[in-house]
XYZ file of C-alpha atoms in Angstrom:
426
model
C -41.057 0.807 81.122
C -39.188 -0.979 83.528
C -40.156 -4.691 84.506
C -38.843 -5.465 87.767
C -39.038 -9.414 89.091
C -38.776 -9.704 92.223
C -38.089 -13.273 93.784
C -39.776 -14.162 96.696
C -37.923 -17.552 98.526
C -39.165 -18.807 102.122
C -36.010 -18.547 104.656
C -35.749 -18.910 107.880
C -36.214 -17.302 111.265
C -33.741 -15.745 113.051
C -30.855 -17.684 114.803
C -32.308 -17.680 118.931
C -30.450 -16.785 121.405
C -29.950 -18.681 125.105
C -29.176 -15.904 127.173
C -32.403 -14.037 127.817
C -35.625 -15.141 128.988
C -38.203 -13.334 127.296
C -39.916 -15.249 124.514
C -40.377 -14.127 120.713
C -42.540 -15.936 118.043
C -40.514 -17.631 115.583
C -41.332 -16.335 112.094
C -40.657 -17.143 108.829
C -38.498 -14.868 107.189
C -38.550 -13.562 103.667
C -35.595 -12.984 101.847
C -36.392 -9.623 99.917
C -34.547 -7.096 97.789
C -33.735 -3.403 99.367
C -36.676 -1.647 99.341
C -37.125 1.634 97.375
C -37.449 4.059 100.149
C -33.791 3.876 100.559
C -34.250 2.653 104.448
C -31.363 0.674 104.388
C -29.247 2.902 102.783
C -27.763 4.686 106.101
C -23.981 4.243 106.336
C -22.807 1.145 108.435
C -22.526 1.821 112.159
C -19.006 3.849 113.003
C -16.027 1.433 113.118
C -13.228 1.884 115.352
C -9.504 2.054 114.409
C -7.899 -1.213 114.398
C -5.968 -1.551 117.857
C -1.939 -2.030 117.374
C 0.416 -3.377 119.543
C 3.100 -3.257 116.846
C 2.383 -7.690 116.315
C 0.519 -9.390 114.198
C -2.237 -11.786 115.201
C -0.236 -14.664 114.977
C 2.320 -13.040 117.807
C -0.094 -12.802 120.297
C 0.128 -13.962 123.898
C -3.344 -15.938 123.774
C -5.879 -16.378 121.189
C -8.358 -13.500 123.328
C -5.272 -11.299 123.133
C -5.398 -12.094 119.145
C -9.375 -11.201 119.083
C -8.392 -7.746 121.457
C -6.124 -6.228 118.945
C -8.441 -6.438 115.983
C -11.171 -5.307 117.603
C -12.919 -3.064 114.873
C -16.325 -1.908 116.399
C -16.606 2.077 117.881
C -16.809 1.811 121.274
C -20.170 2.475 123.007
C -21.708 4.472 126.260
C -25.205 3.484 126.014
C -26.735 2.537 128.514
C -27.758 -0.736 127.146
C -23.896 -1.581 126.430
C -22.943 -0.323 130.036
C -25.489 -2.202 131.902
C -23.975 -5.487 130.236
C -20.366 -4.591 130.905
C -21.582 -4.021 135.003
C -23.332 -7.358 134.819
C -20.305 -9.036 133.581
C -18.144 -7.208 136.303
C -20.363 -8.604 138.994
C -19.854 -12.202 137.887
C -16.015 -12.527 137.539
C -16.343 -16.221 137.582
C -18.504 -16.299 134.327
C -15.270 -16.259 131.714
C -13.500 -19.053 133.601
C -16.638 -20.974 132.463
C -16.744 -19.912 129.084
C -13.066 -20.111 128.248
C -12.651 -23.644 129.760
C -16.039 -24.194 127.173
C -14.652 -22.268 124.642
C -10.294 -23.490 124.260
C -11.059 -26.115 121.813
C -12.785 -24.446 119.433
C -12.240 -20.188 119.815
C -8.780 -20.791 117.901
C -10.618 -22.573 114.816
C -13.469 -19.586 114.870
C -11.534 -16.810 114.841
C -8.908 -18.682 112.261
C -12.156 -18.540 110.395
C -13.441 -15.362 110.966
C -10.017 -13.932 109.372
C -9.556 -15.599 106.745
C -13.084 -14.549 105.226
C -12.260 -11.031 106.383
C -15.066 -10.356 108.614
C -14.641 -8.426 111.990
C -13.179 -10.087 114.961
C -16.446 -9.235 117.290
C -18.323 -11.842 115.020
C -15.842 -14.372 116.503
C -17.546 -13.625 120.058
C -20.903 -14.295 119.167
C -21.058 -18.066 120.314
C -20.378 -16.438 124.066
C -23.666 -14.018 123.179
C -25.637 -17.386 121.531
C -25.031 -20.209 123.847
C -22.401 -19.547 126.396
C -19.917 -21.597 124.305
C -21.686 -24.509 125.323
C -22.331 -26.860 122.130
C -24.963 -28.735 123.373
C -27.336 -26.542 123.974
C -31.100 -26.209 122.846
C -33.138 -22.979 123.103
C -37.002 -22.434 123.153
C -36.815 -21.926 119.801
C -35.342 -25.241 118.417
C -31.844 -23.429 117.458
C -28.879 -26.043 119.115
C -24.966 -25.514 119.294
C -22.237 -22.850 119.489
C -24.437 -20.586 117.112
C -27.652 -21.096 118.175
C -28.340 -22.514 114.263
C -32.257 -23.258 113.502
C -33.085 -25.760 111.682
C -34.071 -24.021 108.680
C -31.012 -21.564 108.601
C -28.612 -24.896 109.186
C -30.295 -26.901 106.386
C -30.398 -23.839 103.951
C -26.794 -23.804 104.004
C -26.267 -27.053 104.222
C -26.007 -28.528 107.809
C -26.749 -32.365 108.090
C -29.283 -33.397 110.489
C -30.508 -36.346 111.558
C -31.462 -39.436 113.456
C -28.021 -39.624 114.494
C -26.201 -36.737 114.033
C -26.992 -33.141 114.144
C -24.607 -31.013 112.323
C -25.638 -27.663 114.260
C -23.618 -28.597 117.193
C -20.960 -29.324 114.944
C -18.162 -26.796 115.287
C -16.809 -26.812 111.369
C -20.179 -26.684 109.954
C -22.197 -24.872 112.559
C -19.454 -22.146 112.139
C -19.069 -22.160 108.001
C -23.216 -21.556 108.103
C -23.379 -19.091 110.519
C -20.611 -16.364 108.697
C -22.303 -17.445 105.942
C -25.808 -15.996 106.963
C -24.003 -13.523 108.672
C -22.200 -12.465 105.384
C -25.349 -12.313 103.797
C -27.300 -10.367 106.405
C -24.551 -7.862 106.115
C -24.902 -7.489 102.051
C -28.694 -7.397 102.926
C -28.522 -4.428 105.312
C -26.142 -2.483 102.774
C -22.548 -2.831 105.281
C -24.787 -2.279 108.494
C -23.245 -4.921 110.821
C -25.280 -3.777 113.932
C -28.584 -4.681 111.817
C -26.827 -8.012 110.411
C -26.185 -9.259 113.899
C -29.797 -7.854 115.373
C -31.464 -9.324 112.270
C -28.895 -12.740 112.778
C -31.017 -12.998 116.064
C -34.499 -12.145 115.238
C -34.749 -12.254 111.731
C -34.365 -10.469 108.772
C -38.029 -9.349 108.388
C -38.319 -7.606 111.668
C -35.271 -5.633 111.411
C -36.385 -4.795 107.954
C -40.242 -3.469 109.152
C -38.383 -1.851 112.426
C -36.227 0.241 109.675
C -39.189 0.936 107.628
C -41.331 2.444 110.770
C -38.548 4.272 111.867
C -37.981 6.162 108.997
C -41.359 7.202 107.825
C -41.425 8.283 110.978
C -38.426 10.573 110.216
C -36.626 8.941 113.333
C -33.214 7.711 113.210
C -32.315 4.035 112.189
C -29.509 3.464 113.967
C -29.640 0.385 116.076
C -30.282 1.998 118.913
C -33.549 4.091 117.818
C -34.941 0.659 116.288
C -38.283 -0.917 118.263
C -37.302 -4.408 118.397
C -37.996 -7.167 120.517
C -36.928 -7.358 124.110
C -34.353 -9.911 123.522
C -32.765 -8.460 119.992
C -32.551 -4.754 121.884
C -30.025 -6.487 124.375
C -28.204 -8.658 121.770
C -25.999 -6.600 120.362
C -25.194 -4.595 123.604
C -24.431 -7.442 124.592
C -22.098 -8.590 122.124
C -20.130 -4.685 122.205
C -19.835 -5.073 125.653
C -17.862 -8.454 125.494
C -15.731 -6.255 123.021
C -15.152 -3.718 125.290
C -14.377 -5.982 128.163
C -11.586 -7.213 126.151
C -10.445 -3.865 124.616
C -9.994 -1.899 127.899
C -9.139 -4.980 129.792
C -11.837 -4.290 132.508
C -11.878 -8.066 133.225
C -9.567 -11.332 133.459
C -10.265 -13.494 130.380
C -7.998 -16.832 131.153
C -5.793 -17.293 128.258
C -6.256 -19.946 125.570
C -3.199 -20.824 123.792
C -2.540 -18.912 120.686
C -2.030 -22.093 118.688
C -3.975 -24.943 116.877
C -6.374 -27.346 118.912
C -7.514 -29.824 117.184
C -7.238 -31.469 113.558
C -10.115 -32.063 111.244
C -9.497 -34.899 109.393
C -11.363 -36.988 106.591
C -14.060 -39.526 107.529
C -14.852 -41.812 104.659
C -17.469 -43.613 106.130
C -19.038 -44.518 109.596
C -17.425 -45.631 112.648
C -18.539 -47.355 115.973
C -16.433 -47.591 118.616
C -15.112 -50.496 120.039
C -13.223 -48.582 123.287
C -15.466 -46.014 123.892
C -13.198 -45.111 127.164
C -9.851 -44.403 125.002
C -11.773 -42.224 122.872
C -14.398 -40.014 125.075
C -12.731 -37.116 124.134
C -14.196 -37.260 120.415
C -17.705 -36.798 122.326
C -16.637 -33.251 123.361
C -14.977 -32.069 120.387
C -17.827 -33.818 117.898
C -21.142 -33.245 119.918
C -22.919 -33.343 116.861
C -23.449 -37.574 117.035
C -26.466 -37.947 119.018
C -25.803 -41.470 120.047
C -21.981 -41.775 121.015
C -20.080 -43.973 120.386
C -21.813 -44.644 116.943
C -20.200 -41.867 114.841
C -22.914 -42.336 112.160
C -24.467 -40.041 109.566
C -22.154 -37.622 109.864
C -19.998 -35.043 108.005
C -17.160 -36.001 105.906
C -14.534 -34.918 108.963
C -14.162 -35.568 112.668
C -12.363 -33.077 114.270
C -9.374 -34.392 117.141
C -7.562 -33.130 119.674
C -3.899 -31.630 118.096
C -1.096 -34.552 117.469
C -4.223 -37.209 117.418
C -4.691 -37.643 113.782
C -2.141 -40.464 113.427
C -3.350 -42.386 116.443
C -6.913 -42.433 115.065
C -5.768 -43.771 111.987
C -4.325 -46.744 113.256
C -7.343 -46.910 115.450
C -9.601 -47.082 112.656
C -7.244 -49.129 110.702
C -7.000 -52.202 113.259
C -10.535 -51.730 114.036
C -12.340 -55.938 114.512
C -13.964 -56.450 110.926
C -17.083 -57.337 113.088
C -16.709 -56.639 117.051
C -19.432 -59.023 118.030
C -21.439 -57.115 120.875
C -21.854 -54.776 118.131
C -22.164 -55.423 114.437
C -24.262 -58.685 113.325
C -24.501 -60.366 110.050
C -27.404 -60.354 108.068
C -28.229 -62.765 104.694
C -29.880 -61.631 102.221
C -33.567 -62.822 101.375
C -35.449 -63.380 98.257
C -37.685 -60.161 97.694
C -35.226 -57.956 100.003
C -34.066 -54.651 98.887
C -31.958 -51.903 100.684
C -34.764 -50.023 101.111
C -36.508 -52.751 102.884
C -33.559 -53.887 105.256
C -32.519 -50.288 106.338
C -36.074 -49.727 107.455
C -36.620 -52.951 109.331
C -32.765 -52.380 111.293
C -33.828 -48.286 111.553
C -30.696 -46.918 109.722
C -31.058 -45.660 106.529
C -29.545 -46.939 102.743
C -27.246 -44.560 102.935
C -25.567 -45.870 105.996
C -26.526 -49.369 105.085
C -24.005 -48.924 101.936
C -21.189 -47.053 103.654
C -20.948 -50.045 106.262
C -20.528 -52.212 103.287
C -18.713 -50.448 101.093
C -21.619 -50.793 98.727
C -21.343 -48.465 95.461
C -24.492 -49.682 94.025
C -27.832 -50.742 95.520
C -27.817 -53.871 94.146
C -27.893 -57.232 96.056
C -28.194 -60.875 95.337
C -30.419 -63.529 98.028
C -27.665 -65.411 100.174
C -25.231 -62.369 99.894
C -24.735 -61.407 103.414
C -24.397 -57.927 105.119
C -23.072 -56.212 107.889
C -25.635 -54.233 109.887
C -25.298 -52.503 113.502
C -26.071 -52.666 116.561
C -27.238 -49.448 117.593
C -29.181 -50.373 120.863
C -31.210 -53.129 122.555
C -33.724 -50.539 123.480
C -35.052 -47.390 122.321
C -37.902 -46.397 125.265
C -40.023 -43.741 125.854
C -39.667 -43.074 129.591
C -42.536 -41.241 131.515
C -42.059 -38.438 133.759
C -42.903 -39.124 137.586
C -43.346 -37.087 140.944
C -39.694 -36.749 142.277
C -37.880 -37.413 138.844
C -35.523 -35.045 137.443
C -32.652 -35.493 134.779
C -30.344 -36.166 136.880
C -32.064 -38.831 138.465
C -33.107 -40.414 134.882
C -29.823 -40.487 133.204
C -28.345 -41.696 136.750
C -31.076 -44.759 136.542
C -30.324 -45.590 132.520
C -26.802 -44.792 133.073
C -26.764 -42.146 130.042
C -25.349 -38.670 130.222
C -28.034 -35.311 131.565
C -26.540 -33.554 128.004
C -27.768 -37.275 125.926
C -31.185 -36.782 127.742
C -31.679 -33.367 126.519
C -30.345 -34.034 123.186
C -32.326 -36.588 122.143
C -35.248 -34.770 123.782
C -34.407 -31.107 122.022
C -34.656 -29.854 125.462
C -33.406 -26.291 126.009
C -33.848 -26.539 130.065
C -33.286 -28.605 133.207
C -37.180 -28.404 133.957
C -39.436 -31.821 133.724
C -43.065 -31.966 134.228
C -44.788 -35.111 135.662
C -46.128 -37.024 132.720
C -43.643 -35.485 129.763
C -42.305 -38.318 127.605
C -38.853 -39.047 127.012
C -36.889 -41.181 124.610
C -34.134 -42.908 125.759
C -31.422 -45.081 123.871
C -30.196 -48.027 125.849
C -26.727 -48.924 124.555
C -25.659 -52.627 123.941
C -23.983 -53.596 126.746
């Protein structure tokens, strides 16, 4: 007699996607083992011949001509598919928008993408999530390039909080999402059309959809499977993209087939003195929610190509204590780390790496160096005639700040909602 344990773990809902209206529950997803009735056990969907032009990927003209001739997925006439591919045709303008969102960081994804060995469609999918745009929120709490959730980011390992939130971070957003995606696609047995569907909804759903459809006897295909609204589209969605690019039906505006930026180490937190000089780092690091403190963060900051040596001087001349924003603090008898991070609202953590502090030990009369984050952190109420626009106008913040503090996933206020609002130090 056979004992079989089977471990149960809570994961995460599926990764929420921006781009269609109807709204799905959230659930909690269960991570479970392949069930005996052999449901998943259908051969992955068909997979197209590798296109060849004769170059490798590195030769390519631009880095969409680089995704175009490794496309791997079958092409598709269902209807689903084609309706996507005529909606795209009607709105010629929409990949001007998405490839001015997407040149900084499409190079580093798909760099990614093939050196893990996945298919080149999965380097598309931040178009499908979010539009390329890394600041955005949807309905369901997922943020950034990959639509991440907060419970899929911190399961594999995405930092977030107070000041930072690593899901709109392109490096880390991008090494969790092929890694769920990786996993979905060792969960559904090689099916990559039930990996993505499942990367959207959830795991469960796809697996109970399966499990209808074939005690049913019906096919399991994607296709056949009763999902929700949204899911049903999703992949369509992403094949048409594909076949956009594969038949050249549509302009894509090229991206330069070569690096973009640089990711280099960040040893400890950094607030900018010249936050003019360097307003580029808020586009390519959206993940620091309250620019120009680049606090709390990963161990990297990614920069535009050719800037690495620049910011190193930067950093390296940076004031030991620019007045209108650090301040000294001396130590107190009964203080403790603990104690002062709380009463300055940073944490120990960052309270040490300002310092350089390798223990938590301090000594009354010591002093420290402690930031100034803000004068003012208000909650603003919503009134007739308001709109972002009009609020970050009037606090002189960014509309993109407003909705990131906020975790809001649309333009639409409603008298009496409650904002929070950082007030720089002027």
């Amino acid at each position: 007699m056979r004992i079989v344990f089977i471990s149960l773990f809570l994961l995460l809902s599926g990764c929420a996607s921006l781009t269609n209206s109807p709204t799905e529950v959230e659930e909690a997803i269960v991570h479970t083992p392949p069930v005996e009735d052999n449901a998943l056990t259908e051969p992955s969907e068909p997979v197209a011949p590798v296109f060849v032009e004769n170059i490798l990927p590195s030769e390519a003209e631009d880095v969409w001509h680089r995704i175009r001739i490794q496309l791997q997925f079958a092409p598709s006439n269902h209807e689903r598919v084609q309706n996507r591919v005529d909606w795209y045709l009607k709105h010629p303008n929409y990949m001007e928008t998405i490839t001015k969102r997407a040149e900084p960081f499409l190079y580093y994804i798909v760099n990614e993408v093939e050196r893990r060995g996945l298919p080149i469609e999965l380097a598309l999918m931040p178009l499908i999530e979010s539009d390329f745009d890394t600041s955005a929120y949807s309905h369901k709490h997922a943020s950034g390039l990959w639509q991440l959730t907060p419970l899929i980011a911190k399961h594999y390992g995405v930092k977030i909080g107070p000041w930072y939130d690593g899901r709109q971070d392109v490096i880390d957003a991008t090494n969790a999402a092929l890694d769920f995606l990786t996993y979905l696609h060792k969960r559904f047995d090689g099916n990559w059309y039930h990996a993505i569907a499942a990367y959207n909804t959830g795991e469960g759903r796809v697996v109970r959809a399966i499990r209808n459809n074939k005690k049913q006897g019906k096919s399991t295909d994607f296709f056949h499977l009763k999902l929700p609204r949204q899911t049903r589209h999703y992949v369509p969605k992403l094949l048409a993209a594909a076949q956009l690019l594969r038949e050249e039906q549509m302009a894509f505006p090229k991206i330069a087939n070569q690096p973009t930026i640089d990711v280099i180490d960040m040893r400890h937190g950094v607030i900018l003195d010249d936050k003019k000089k360097w307003a580029q780092l808020e586009v390519l690091n959206p993940g620091y929610t309250r620019f120009p403190a680049l606090l709390d963060g990963p161990k990297h900051l990614v920069l535009r190509k050719g800037e690495s040596q620049n910011w190193q001087d930067y950093v390296a001349n940076l004031p030991e204590m620019p007045s209108e924003q650090w301040q000294k603090y001396t130590i107190r008898r009964g203080d403790s780390l603990s104690v002062i991070a709380q009463r300055h609202s940073i944490t120990v953590s960052q309270l040490k790496s300002f310092n350089q502090l390798k223990s938590s030990r301090i000594r009354a009369g010591d002093t420290l160096m402690l930031p100034i984050l803000a004068d003012k952190q208000i909650e603003y109420k919503v009134k007739s005639g308001d709109s972002l626009w009009r609020i970050a106008r009037h606090f002189d913040v960014t509309v993109s700040k407003i909705k990131q503090w906020n975790s809001l996933s649309k333009d639409v206020l409603r008298i009496g909602d409650k904002l929070t609002i950082f007030l720089a130090a002027p």
